Short mmCIF file of C-alpha atoms (C1' of nucleotides) in Angstrom, two decimals:
data_model
loop_
_atom_site.label_atom_id
_atom_site.label_comp_id
_atom_site.label_asym_id
_atom_site.label_seq_id
_atom_site.Cartn_x
_atom_site.Cartn_y
_atom_site.Cartn_z
CA MET I 30 1.59 12.46 27.89
CA SER I 31 -0.77 14.52 25.81
CA ALA I 32 1.11 14.07 22.55
CA PRO I 33 -0.04 10.63 21.39
CA ARG I 34 2.80 8.76 19.81
CA ARG I 35 0.87 5.53 20.09
CA ARG I 36 -1.10 4.28 17.19
CA ILE I 37 -3.95 2.59 18.96
CA ALA I 38 -6.73 3.94 16.77
CA PHE I 39 -4.80 3.02 13.64
CA LEU I 40 -4.08 -0.50 14.90
CA LEU I 41 -7.73 -0.95 15.82
CA ALA I 42 -8.83 0.12 12.33
CA GLN I 43 -6.34 -2.25 10.72
CA LEU I 44 -7.09 -5.23 12.93
CA GLY I 45 -10.82 -4.60 12.84
CA ALA I 46 -10.89 -4.58 9.05
CA ASP I 47 -8.75 -7.71 9.02
CA ALA I 48 -11.04 -9.44 11.52
CA THR I 49 -14.12 -8.59 9.50
CA ALA I 50 -12.58 -9.76 6.24
CA ALA I 51 -11.34 -12.99 7.83
CA PHE I 52 -14.76 -13.72 9.32
CA GLU I 53 -16.48 -13.08 5.99
CA LYS I 54 -14.10 -15.50 4.35
CA ALA I 55 -14.55 -18.13 7.07
CA ILE I 56 -18.34 -18.20 6.77
CA ALA I 57 -18.49 -17.83 2.99
CA PRO I 58 -18.82 -21.64 2.50
CA LEU I 59 -22.17 -21.42 4.32
CA ASN I 60 -23.34 -18.78 1.83
CA VAL I 61 -23.97 -16.12 4.44
CA THR I 62 -22.45 -12.70 4.88
CA ALA I 63 -21.25 -11.26 8.19
CA SER I 64 -24.35 -9.02 8.29
CA GLU I 65 -26.60 -12.03 7.94
CA ALA I 66 -24.65 -14.01 10.53
CA GLY I 67 -24.92 -11.11 12.97
CA MET I 68 -28.66 -10.91 12.42
CA LEU I 69 -29.05 -14.67 12.87
CA ARG I 70 -27.18 -14.56 16.16
CA LEU I 71 -29.26 -11.65 17.40
CA VAL I 72 -32.54 -13.31 16.47
CA GLY I 73 -31.36 -16.58 18.02
CA ARG I 74 -30.70 -14.78 21.23
CA GLN I 75 -33.81 -12.59 21.15
CA PRO I 76 -36.54 -14.45 19.29
CA GLY I 77 -39.41 -12.21 18.30
CA ILE I 78 -37.28 -9.07 18.27
CA THR I 79 -38.74 -6.35 16.06
CA GLN I 80 -36.92 -4.97 13.04
CA LYS I 81 -36.53 -1.60 14.68
CA ALA I 82 -34.93 -3.11 17.79
CA ALA I 83 -32.71 -5.33 15.65
CA GLY I 84 -31.47 -2.34 13.69
CA GLU I 85 -30.63 -0.50 16.90
CA HIS I 86 -28.71 -3.48 18.30
CA LEU I 87 -26.77 -4.00 15.08
CA GLY I 88 -26.21 -0.32 14.46
CA VAL I 89 -27.74 -0.26 11.00
CA GLY I 90 -30.67 1.62 9.52
CA PRO I 91 -34.17 0.32 8.81
CA SER I 92 -33.60 -0.20 5.10
CA ARG I 93 -30.49 -2.27 5.77
CA VAL I 94 -32.50 -4.42 8.20
CA VAL I 95 -35.05 -4.99 5.46
CA ALA I 96 -32.36 -6.04 2.97
CA VAL I 97 -30.70 -8.48 5.36
CA LEU I 98 -34.01 -10.00 6.43
CA ASP I 99 -35.21 -10.26 2.82
CA GLN I 100 -32.12 -12.30 2.07
CA LEU I 101 -32.49 -14.51 5.16
CA GLU I 102 -36.22 -14.98 4.71
CA GLN I 103 -35.83 -15.86 1.04
CA GLN I 104 -33.51 -18.67 2.11
CA SER I 105 -35.99 -19.67 4.81
CA TYR I 106 -33.66 -19.00 7.71
CA VAL I 107 -35.98 -16.53 9.45
CA GLU I 108 -39.61 -15.51 9.22
CA ARG I 109 -41.42 -12.27 9.86
CA ARG I 110 -44.61 -12.44 11.89
CA ARG I 111 -46.90 -9.46 12.27
CA SER I 112 -47.20 -8.46 15.90
CA ALA I 113 -50.68 -9.03 17.32
CA SER I 114 -50.39 -6.06 19.66
CA ASP I 115 -49.08 -3.63 17.06
CA ARG I 116 -49.73 -4.69 13.52
CA ARG I 117 -47.21 -2.22 12.14
CA SER I 118 -44.30 -4.17 13.52
CA HIS I 119 -42.78 -7.52 12.61
CA GLU I 120 -41.46 -10.08 15.07
CA ILE I 121 -38.51 -12.00 13.68
CA HIS I 122 -38.06 -15.70 14.42
CA LEU I 123 -35.58 -18.35 13.35
CA THR I 124 -36.89 -21.26 11.33
CA THR I 125 -35.68 -24.79 11.98
CA SER I 126 -33.15 -24.39 9.22
CA GLY I 127 -32.09 -21.03 10.60
CA THR I 128 -31.41 -22.67 13.94
CA ARG I 129 -29.41 -25.34 12.16
CA LEU I 130 -27.39 -22.70 10.30
CA LEU I 131 -26.69 -20.88 13.53
CA ALA I 132 -25.37 -24.12 15.02
CA LYS I 133 -23.00 -24.49 12.08
CA LEU I 134 -21.85 -20.91 12.46
CA ARG I 135 -20.78 -21.30 16.06
CA PRO I 136 -17.73 -23.55 15.61
CA ILE I 137 -16.61 -21.37 12.71
CA ALA I 138 -16.82 -18.28 14.92
CA GLU I 139 -14.87 -20.09 17.63
CA ARG I 140 -12.15 -21.08 15.20
CA HIS I 141 -12.07 -17.50 13.92
CA GLU I 142 -11.64 -16.23 17.46
CA ARG I 143 -8.82 -18.68 18.07
CA THR I 144 -6.90 -17.59 14.98
CA PHE I 145 -7.10 -14.02 16.24
CA THR I 146 -5.98 -14.80 19.78
CA GLU I 147 -3.58 -17.71 19.56
CA MET I 148 -0.49 -15.48 19.65
CA LEU I 149 -1.32 -14.20 23.15
CA ASN I 150 -1.55 -16.11 26.42
CA GLY I 151 -4.53 -16.25 28.77
CA ALA I 152 -3.42 -13.40 31.01
CA GLU I 153 -2.67 -11.20 28.02
CA LEU I 154 -6.07 -11.94 26.51
CA ASP I 155 -7.76 -11.07 29.80
CA GLN I 156 -5.99 -7.72 29.81
CA LEU I 157 -6.68 -7.09 26.17
CA GLY I 158 -10.33 -8.05 26.46
CA ALA I 159 -10.79 -5.82 29.49
CA HIS I 160 -9.21 -2.83 27.77
CA LEU I 161 -11.17 -3.32 24.58
CA GLU I 162 -14.39 -3.59 26.57
CA THR I 163 -13.55 -0.42 28.45
CA MET I 164 -12.99 1.37 25.16
CA ALA I 165 -16.13 -0.05 23.59
CA ALA I 166 -18.21 0.97 26.59
CA ALA I 167 -16.74 4.48 26.56
CA ARG I 168 -17.47 4.69 22.83
CA GLY I 169 -21.08 3.64 23.45
CA LEU I 170 -20.86 0.42 21.43
CA SER I 171 -23.30 -2.37 22.21
CA LEU I 172 -21.46 -5.54 23.10
CA ASP I 173 -24.12 -8.11 23.78
CA VAL I 174 -24.80 -9.33 20.27
CA HIS I 175 -21.97 -11.81 20.20
CA ARG I 176 -22.30 -13.24 23.69
CA ASN I 177 -25.02 -15.70 23.00
CA THR I 178 -23.42 -19.05 23.79
CA HIS I 179 -21.60 -20.26 26.84
CA ASP I 180 -19.72 -17.15 27.92
CA ARG I 181 -22.54 -14.94 29.08
CA SER I 182 -20.94 -13.89 32.36
CA MET V 64 -8.46 -21.53 29.55
CA SER V 65 -9.45 -24.10 26.96
CA ALA V 66 -12.89 -22.76 26.09
CA PRO V 67 -12.44 -20.47 23.10
CA ARG V 68 -12.90 -16.80 23.83
CA ARG V 69 -15.38 -15.34 21.47
CA ARG V 70 -15.17 -11.69 22.19
CA ILE V 71 -11.77 -10.36 21.12
CA ALA V 72 -12.22 -10.64 17.35
CA PHE V 73 -15.71 -9.21 17.63
CA LEU V 74 -14.55 -6.30 19.78
CA LEU V 75 -11.78 -5.58 17.31
CA ALA V 76 -14.23 -5.52 14.42
CA GLN V 77 -16.61 -3.20 16.30
CA LEU V 78 -13.93 -0.82 17.56
CA GLY V 79 -12.12 -0.83 14.22
CA ALA V 80 -15.27 0.16 12.36
CA ASP V 81 -15.97 2.82 14.98
CA ALA V 82 -12.42 4.18 14.70
CA THR V 83 -12.74 4.37 10.93
CA ALA V 84 -16.10 6.13 11.07
CA ALA V 85 -14.89 8.58 13.72
CA PHE V 86 -11.81 9.44 11.67
CA GLU V 87 -13.94 10.04 8.57
CA LYS V 88 -16.13 12.36 10.57
CA ALA V 89 -13.17 14.19 12.09
CA ILE V 90 -11.60 15.02 8.74
CA ALA V 91 -14.85 15.73 6.90
CA PRO V 92 -14.55 19.50 7.51
CA LEU V 93 -11.42 19.44 5.35
CA ASN V 94 -13.44 17.88 2.53
CA VAL V 95 -11.32 14.75 2.30
CA THR V 96 -12.21 11.12 2.82
CA ALA V 97 -10.10 8.67 4.80
CA SER V 98 -8.95 7.11 1.52
CA GLU V 99 -7.72 10.44 0.30
CA ALA V 100 -6.06 11.24 3.63
CA GLY V 101 -4.24 7.90 3.55
CA MET V 102 -3.03 8.54 0.03
CA LEU V 103 -1.90 12.06 0.90
CA ARG V 104 0.09 10.81 3.83
CA LEU V 105 1.71 8.05 1.79
CA VAL V 106 2.69 10.45 -0.97
CA GLY V 107 4.00 12.87 1.66
CA ARG V 108 6.26 10.17 3.01
CA GLN V 109 7.25 8.75 -0.36
CA PRO V 110 7.17 11.51 -2.96
CA GLY V 111 7.28 10.19 -6.50
CA ILE V 112 5.78 6.84 -5.55
CA THR V 113 4.10 5.12 -8.49
CA GLN V 114 0.40 4.29 -8.56
CA LYS V 115 1.16 0.60 -8.52
CA ALA V 116 3.35 0.91 -5.43
CA ALA V 117 0.79 3.16 -3.75
CA GLY V 118 -1.94 0.61 -4.32
CA GLU V 119 0.20 -2.12 -2.79
CA HIS V 120 1.01 0.00 0.25
CA LEU V 121 -2.60 0.96 0.79
CA GLY V 122 -3.98 -2.47 0.04
CA VAL V 123 -6.31 -1.33 -2.73
CA GLY V 124 -6.57 -2.18 -6.42
CA PRO V 125 -5.34 -0.13 -9.38
CA SER V 126 -8.77 1.21 -10.28
CA ARG V 127 -9.29 2.46 -6.75
CA VAL V 128 -5.94 4.24 -6.88
CA VAL V 129 -7.06 5.95 -10.07
CA ALA V 130 -10.30 7.12 -8.47
CA VAL V 131 -8.62 8.49 -5.34
CA LEU V 132 -5.91 10.26 -7.35
CA ASP V 133 -8.44 11.68 -9.80
CA GLN V 134 -10.22 13.24 -6.86
CA LEU V 135 -7.02 14.58 -5.27
CA GLU V 136 -5.59 15.84 -8.55
CA GLN V 137 -8.83 17.58 -9.46
CA GLN V 138 -8.54 19.50 -6.20
CA SER V 139 -4.88 20.21 -6.95
CA TYR V 140 -3.53 18.37 -3.91
CA VAL V 141 -1.33 16.00 -5.94
CA GLU V 142 -0.02 15.77 -9.47
CA ARG V 143 0.87 12.84 -11.70
CA ARG V 144 4.16 13.04 -13.59
CA ARG V 145 5.11 10.54 -16.25
CA SER V 146 8.23 8.67 -15.28
CA ALA V 147 11.18 9.44 -17.53
CA SER V 148 12.63 5.97 -17.07
CA ASP V 149 9.38 4.08 -17.68
CA ARG V 150 6.79 6.10 -19.48
CA ARG V 151 4.04 3.66 -18.57
CA SER V 152 4.13 4.71 -14.93
CA HIS V 153 3.17 7.88 -13.10
CA GLU V 154 5.10 9.40 -10.21
CA ILE V 155 2.82 11.06 -7.67
CA HIS V 156 3.83 14.28 -5.93
CA LEU V 157 2.16 16.60 -3.44
CA THR V 158 1.47 20.14 -4.56
CA THR V 159 2.03 23.05 -2.20
CA SER V 160 -1.60 22.97 -1.28
CA GLY V 161 -1.44 19.19 -0.75
CA THR V 162 1.41 19.72 1.69
CA ARG V 163 -0.65 22.35 3.46
CA LEU V 164 -3.61 20.00 3.69
CA LEU V 165 -1.42 17.26 5.12
CA ALA V 166 -0.23 19.63 7.81
CA LYS V 167 -3.84 20.37 8.76
CA LEU V 168 -4.61 16.68 8.91
CA ARG V 169 -1.97 15.86 11.50
CA PRO V 170 -3.46 17.58 14.57
CA ILE V 171 -6.86 16.12 13.68
CA ALA V 172 -5.39 12.64 13.65
CA GLU V 173 -3.73 13.26 17.00
CA ARG V 174 -6.99 14.45 18.51
CA HIS V 175 -8.67 11.37 17.05
CA GLU V 176 -6.08 9.16 18.76
CA ARG V 177 -6.65 10.88 22.08
CA THR V 178 -10.41 10.44 21.76
CA PHE V 179 -9.88 6.71 21.40
CA THR V 180 -7.46 6.35 24.26
CA GLU V 181 -8.53 8.82 26.92
CA MET V 182 -10.44 6.22 28.94
CA LEU V 183 -7.28 4.21 29.67
CA ASN V 184 -4.18 5.22 31.59
CA GLY V 185 -0.63 5.18 30.28
CA ALA V 186 0.25 1.73 31.56
CA GLU V 187 -2.95 0.27 30.14
CA LEU V 188 -2.27 1.87 26.77
CA ASP V 189 1.24 0.45 26.75
CA GLN V 190 -0.16 -3.03 27.36
CA LEU V 191 -2.93 -2.58 24.83
CA GLY V 192 -0.59 -1.21 22.18
CA ALA V 193 1.87 -4.05 22.70
CA HIS V 194 -0.84 -6.69 22.41
CA LEU V 195 -2.36 -5.11 19.33
CA GLU V 196 1.05 -4.91 17.70
CA THR V 197 1.69 -8.56 18.50
CA MET V 198 -1.60 -9.47 16.88
CA ALA V 199 -1.00 -7.27 13.86
CA ALA V 200 2.44 -8.79 13.35
CA ALA V 201 1.06 -12.32 13.67
CA ARG V 202 -1.68 -11.47 11.18
CA GLY V 203 0.91 -10.23 8.72
CA LEU V 204 -0.20 -6.61 8.93
CA SER V 205 2.68 -4.26 8.52
CA LEU V 206 3.30 -1.77 11.29
CA ASP V 207 5.36 0.65 9.24
CA VAL V 208 3.67 0.48 5.91
CA HIS V 209 0.12 1.62 5.82
CA ARG V 210 -1.94 -1.00 4.17
CA ASN V 211 -5.38 0.40 4.58
CA THR V 212 -7.01 3.71 4.00
CA HIS V 213 -8.17 4.35 7.52
CA ASP V 214 -5.06 5.87 8.70
CA ARG V 215 -3.95 8.35 11.25
CA SER V 216 -1.10 10.64 10.78
"C1'" DT D 80 4.26 -10.89 -24.26
"C1'" DA D 81 4.03 -8.46 -19.89
"C1'" DT D 82 3.10 -4.33 -17.24
"C1'" DT D 83 1.03 0.50 -15.88
"C1'" DG D 84 -2.62 2.85 -15.77
"C1'" DT D 85 -7.46 3.58 -17.40
"C1'" DT D 86 -12.28 2.59 -18.16
"C1'" DA D 87 -16.41 0.00 -17.53
"C1'" DT D 88 -19.25 -2.92 -14.88
"C1'" DA D 89 -21.21 -5.12 -10.94
"C1'" DC D 90 -21.92 -5.92 -6.24
"C1'" DT D 91 -21.95 -4.63 -1.11
"C1'" DC D 92 -22.77 -1.45 2.44
"C1'" DT D 93 -24.48 3.02 4.01
"C1'" DA D 94 -27.65 6.90 4.15
"C1'" DT D 95 -31.67 9.41 3.02
"C1'" DA D 96 -36.22 10.51 1.59
"C1'" DA D 97 -40.76 9.24 0.14
"C1'" DC D 98 -44.26 6.03 0.65
"C1'" DT D 99 -47.86 2.35 3.12
"C1'" DA D 100 -50.29 0.73 6.72
"C1'" DT D 101 -51.12 1.03 10.90
"C1'" DA D 102 -51.47 3.52 15.53
"C1'" DT P 147 -49.61 13.13 13.74
"C1'" DA P 148 -46.37 9.68 14.62
"C1'" DT P 149 -44.32 5.13 13.99
"C1'" DA P 150 -42.71 0.41 11.67
"C1'" DG P 151 -41.51 -1.16 7.80
"C1'" DT P 152 -40.75 -0.75 2.71
"C1'" DT P 153 -38.99 1.05 -1.58
"C1'" DA P 154 -36.05 3.83 -4.42
"C1'" DT P 155 -31.99 6.13 -5.13
"C1'" DA P 156 -27.33 7.77 -4.57
"C1'" DG P 157 -22.69 7.44 -2.89
"C1'" DA P 158 -18.37 5.10 -1.31
"C1'" DG P 159 -15.62 1.08 -1.47
"C1'" DT P 160 -14.25 -3.33 -3.62
"C1'" DA P 161 -13.30 -6.56 -7.35
"C1'" DT P 162 -12.79 -7.90 -11.99
"C1'" DA P 163 -12.12 -7.77 -16.85
"C1'" DA P 164 -10.99 -5.47 -21.10
"C1'" DC P 165 -8.18 -2.07 -23.15
"C1'" DA P 166 -4.18 1.46 -24.74
"C1'" DA P 167 0.39 2.82 -24.37
"C1'" DT P 168 4.72 1.30 -23.29
"C1'" DA P 169 8.24 -2.01 -22.10
#
DNA sequence: TATTGTTATACTCTATAACTATA
DNA sequence: TATAGTTATAGAGTATAACAATA
């Protein structure tokens, strides 16, 4: 059918906003925002990543990267190190306390995922995940930021 | 599977944000934001709705309702009328040109929906839509009432 | 006293342009 | 010249509190 009576895009917008708000709320006790948590995960997975590369992965501009890193660095969760090969660029690394924070974030993210998926069974989630990944790939969204723990396959 | 899946909520957040951004971009030529489009559609469906009720339907606060309506009224797409029964409240109505704008919005929203669904076949979309609706219902998101501003027609 | 809408304020996120220091 | 990062600024969206008119 070419006349779309379905409301997929609308449902995605609704559920996506709800997921983001719920995640923000879940991690608020750790005094980090979703932006900061996303950056922490990325840096944990790719230590030494440059700010430019981080911005591309996260889909945000350079000035937003600066703001997020300023916040994280001020709380001593990450540090910027000037690259030896190209002194214009900064390599971002987790500190010990950043690594500890990331470890605390993981179970919260898992619980968050469970609250969003508990109403569907395993087969349904496999279908849903496959379709969402197909859509995300077709839309050119990068998907690797979140897969940094045990489910890399 | 007992290991928590950690990708569905993330995919929803990513795709939801992408859907919202794409819709904004699609309607930009009409010089309306997604907030304004959502309000227009609500008022089209429920002429005479009060600002308070509109805010509840759209999931935004009173001051946001004022800002969106100020914008729409300034462009003569809607008008506020004091309620005869309760002179504290305003009843919102589309103007002729607001109705015309709403009619132009509809095919754009349909094209937007197709853009987000063209990579899946009909059976896959049926599955996906059913699962998303199950999730939305479990999350307490209304399927009939539009609670956020990133709406399609 | 409570409610509807308004105004004011502050904070987050996004986007852009100008600037610096390197290359 | 071009690039990586920084700074400044502006806009949209959100949240909250104080306020006027009305109930």
